[in-house]
Short mmCIF file of C-alpha atoms and ligand atoms in Angstrom, two decimals:
data_model
loop_
_atom_site.label_atom_id
_atom_site.label_comp_id
_atom_site.label_asym_id
_atom_site.label_seq_id
_atom_site.Cartn_x
_atom_site.Cartn_y
_atom_site.Cartn_z
CA MET A 1 78.33 85.15 48.86
CA LYS A 2 77.24 87.02 51.99
CA LYS A 3 78.89 85.90 55.20
CA VAL A 4 77.41 86.12 58.67
CA LEU A 5 79.19 85.41 61.97
CA MET A 6 77.37 84.88 65.27
CA VAL A 7 79.46 85.64 68.36
CA CYS A 8 78.98 84.96 72.08
CA LEU A 9 81.37 84.31 74.96
CA GLY A 10 81.97 80.55 74.93
CA ASN A 11 80.57 79.61 71.48
CA ILE A 12 78.74 76.71 73.12
CA CYS A 13 75.31 78.10 74.14
CA ARG A 14 73.97 81.15 72.28
CA SER A 15 75.96 81.59 69.06
CA PRO A 16 75.69 77.90 68.04
CA LEU A 17 71.89 78.27 68.30
CA ALA A 18 72.00 81.49 66.26
CA GLU A 19 74.15 79.75 63.63
CA GLY A 20 71.83 76.73 63.45
CA ILE A 21 68.65 78.80 63.30
CA LEU A 22 69.91 81.15 60.58
CA LYS A 23 71.26 78.21 58.53
CA SER A 24 67.82 76.61 58.70
CA LYS A 25 66.26 79.74 57.15
CA VAL A 26 68.65 80.62 54.33
CA ASN A 27 70.04 79.08 51.18
CA THR A 28 73.42 78.03 52.56
CA SER A 29 74.95 77.91 49.09
CA LYS A 30 74.37 81.69 48.93
CA ILE A 31 74.84 82.71 52.55
CA PHE A 32 77.70 81.40 54.68
CA VAL A 33 76.93 81.26 58.40
CA ASP A 34 79.41 80.52 61.18
CA SER A 35 79.85 81.22 64.90
CA ALA A 36 82.68 81.96 67.32
CA GLY A 37 83.33 82.92 70.95
CA THR A 38 85.31 85.81 72.41
CA ALA A 39 86.75 83.47 75.08
CA ALA A 40 88.95 80.41 74.61
CA TYR A 41 87.50 78.19 77.38
CA HIS A 42 85.60 75.79 75.15
CA ILE A 43 87.63 75.63 71.92
CA GLY A 44 86.95 72.37 70.07
CA ASN A 45 83.91 71.50 72.17
CA LEU A 46 80.45 70.54 70.96
CA PRO A 47 77.62 72.95 71.79
CA ASP A 48 76.23 72.70 75.34
CA GLU A 49 73.86 69.73 75.74
CA ARG A 50 71.00 72.12 76.61
CA SER A 51 71.48 74.06 73.35
CA ILE A 52 71.62 70.80 71.41
CA GLU A 53 68.35 69.71 73.06
CA VAL A 54 66.38 72.92 72.48
CA ALA A 55 67.52 73.06 68.85
CA LYS A 56 66.52 69.42 68.36
CA LYS A 57 63.08 70.17 69.84
CA TYR A 58 62.58 72.66 66.97
CA GLY A 59 64.00 70.33 64.32
CA ILE A 60 67.52 71.75 64.08
CA ASP A 61 70.67 69.67 64.45
CA ILE A 62 73.66 71.62 65.78
CA THR A 63 75.85 68.63 66.66
CA ASN A 64 78.10 69.28 63.65
CA GLN A 65 79.44 72.44 65.31
CA LYS A 66 82.69 72.90 67.24
CA ALA A 67 83.60 75.92 69.34
CA ARG A 68 86.29 78.28 68.10
CA LYS A 69 87.59 81.65 69.18
CA PHE A 70 86.87 84.90 67.35
CA THR A 71 89.98 86.25 65.62
CA VAL A 72 90.84 89.55 63.94
CA LYS A 73 90.83 87.71 60.58
CA ASP A 74 87.08 87.27 60.98
CA PHE A 75 86.74 90.96 60.11
CA ASP A 76 88.17 90.14 56.67
CA THR A 77 86.01 87.07 56.13
CA PHE A 78 82.60 88.24 57.34
CA ASP A 79 80.20 90.97 56.19
CA PHE A 80 77.93 90.87 59.25
CA ILE A 81 79.16 90.10 62.77
CA TYR A 82 76.39 89.69 65.33
CA ALA A 83 77.21 89.93 69.03
CA MET A 84 74.83 88.25 71.48
CA ASP A 85 75.42 90.72 74.34
CA LYS A 86 77.05 94.04 75.14
CA SER A 87 80.14 92.47 76.61
CA ASN A 88 80.73 90.37 73.47
CA TYR A 89 80.08 93.50 71.41
CA GLU A 90 82.71 95.49 73.28
CA ASN A 91 85.24 92.67 73.14
CA ILE A 92 84.83 92.36 69.38
CA LEU A 93 85.11 96.13 68.89
CA MET A 94 88.35 96.19 70.86
CA LEU A 95 89.88 94.02 68.13
CA ALA A 96 88.59 96.19 65.26
CA ARG A 97 91.38 97.80 63.23
CA ASN A 98 89.36 100.51 61.48
CA THR A 99 85.85 101.88 60.94
CA ASN A 100 85.16 99.31 58.23
CA ASP A 101 85.69 96.53 60.81
CA LYS A 102 83.56 98.37 63.38
CA GLU A 103 80.65 98.86 61.00
CA LYS A 104 80.30 95.10 60.57
CA VAL A 105 79.49 94.57 64.25
CA GLN A 106 75.97 94.79 65.65
CA LEU A 107 74.02 93.53 68.63
CA ILE A 108 71.82 90.78 67.22
CA LEU A 109 68.67 91.88 69.08
CA ASN A 110 68.91 95.31 67.44
CA GLU A 111 67.58 93.52 64.35
CA ILE A 112 64.30 93.22 66.27
CA ASP A 113 64.34 96.53 68.16
CA ALA A 114 66.85 98.80 66.46
CA ASP A 115 67.87 101.17 69.25
CA LYS A 116 67.17 99.13 72.34
CA ASN A 117 70.66 97.65 72.61
CA ALA A 118 69.21 94.58 74.34
CA SER A 119 71.34 91.53 75.09
CA VAL A 120 70.62 87.83 74.66
CA PRO A 121 71.04 86.69 78.29
CA ASP A 122 73.81 84.21 79.04
CA PRO A 123 71.93 80.96 79.84
CA TYR A 124 75.02 78.96 80.95
CA TYR A 125 74.46 79.04 84.72
CA GLY A 126 70.66 78.77 84.54
CA GLY A 127 68.16 76.06 83.70
CA ASN A 128 66.45 74.78 80.56
CA GLN A 129 63.92 77.65 80.49
CA GLY A 130 66.80 80.05 79.84
CA PHE A 131 67.72 78.08 76.73
CA GLU A 132 64.10 78.09 75.57
CA ASP A 133 63.95 81.89 76.02
CA VAL A 134 67.23 82.35 74.16
CA TYR A 135 65.97 80.14 71.33
CA LYS A 136 62.83 82.26 70.90
CA MET A 137 64.76 85.55 70.82
CA LEU A 138 67.22 84.17 68.29
CA GLU A 139 64.43 82.72 66.17
CA GLN A 140 62.88 86.21 65.86
CA ALA A 141 66.20 87.92 65.22
CA CYS A 142 67.22 85.36 62.56
CA GLU A 143 63.88 85.80 60.82
CA ARG A 144 64.69 89.51 60.47
CA ILE A 145 68.23 88.77 59.32
CA GLU A 146 66.94 86.31 56.73
CA ASN A 147 64.56 88.98 55.35
CA LYS A 148 67.33 91.54 55.27
CA LEU A 149 69.72 89.25 53.38
CA ALA A 150 67.16 87.95 50.90
P1 LIG B 1 77.79 81.24 75.57
O1 LIG B 1 77.60 80.78 77.10
O2 LIG B 1 78.66 82.48 75.62
O3 LIG B 1 76.41 81.53 75.14
O4 LIG B 1 78.44 80.09 74.86
C1 LIG B 1 78.66 80.57 77.99
C2 LIG B 1 79.40 79.41 77.89
C3 LIG B 1 80.42 79.18 78.80
C4 LIG B 1 80.70 80.11 79.78
C5 LIG B 1 79.97 81.28 79.86
C6 LIG B 1 78.95 81.50 78.95
N1 LIG B 1 81.74 79.87 80.71
O5 LIG B 1 81.92 80.69 81.62
O6 LIG B 1 82.42 78.83 80.61
#
């Protein structure tokens, strides 16, 4: 079973969408998908209402998710760890114990544009359009990930 972890800061806006989108594309009995945040602010919370709404608009229910914090154990559990932005990426790498851990971590948008090192913008302080934009980027990236894992 391949295991994929989506990581953002709060685990309430971006990574829950990435988790929901990838789950909608793969056989979840063969590929395990989860998400986490590098910060502890929202542990136990549902995804942000605006993420729930944009996912619902595209037929995906993410209301079964609950925020949790990324832990060093996630390096043992997961094969692929996707960071939404550069800050998340650096925070995850700081916890890596060895090169094997480090090699699991990638910026998710590099699946679309390999060397661009682009970030999925944090939509938390913006409006609904930000969530729509994030959804579209993650939809494209998850399509690539699905092809890669198949
Ligand atoms: P996320 O968005 O990292 O995509 O879940 C954020 C959620 C909460 C906060 C920042 C970003 N916050 O500062 O509480």
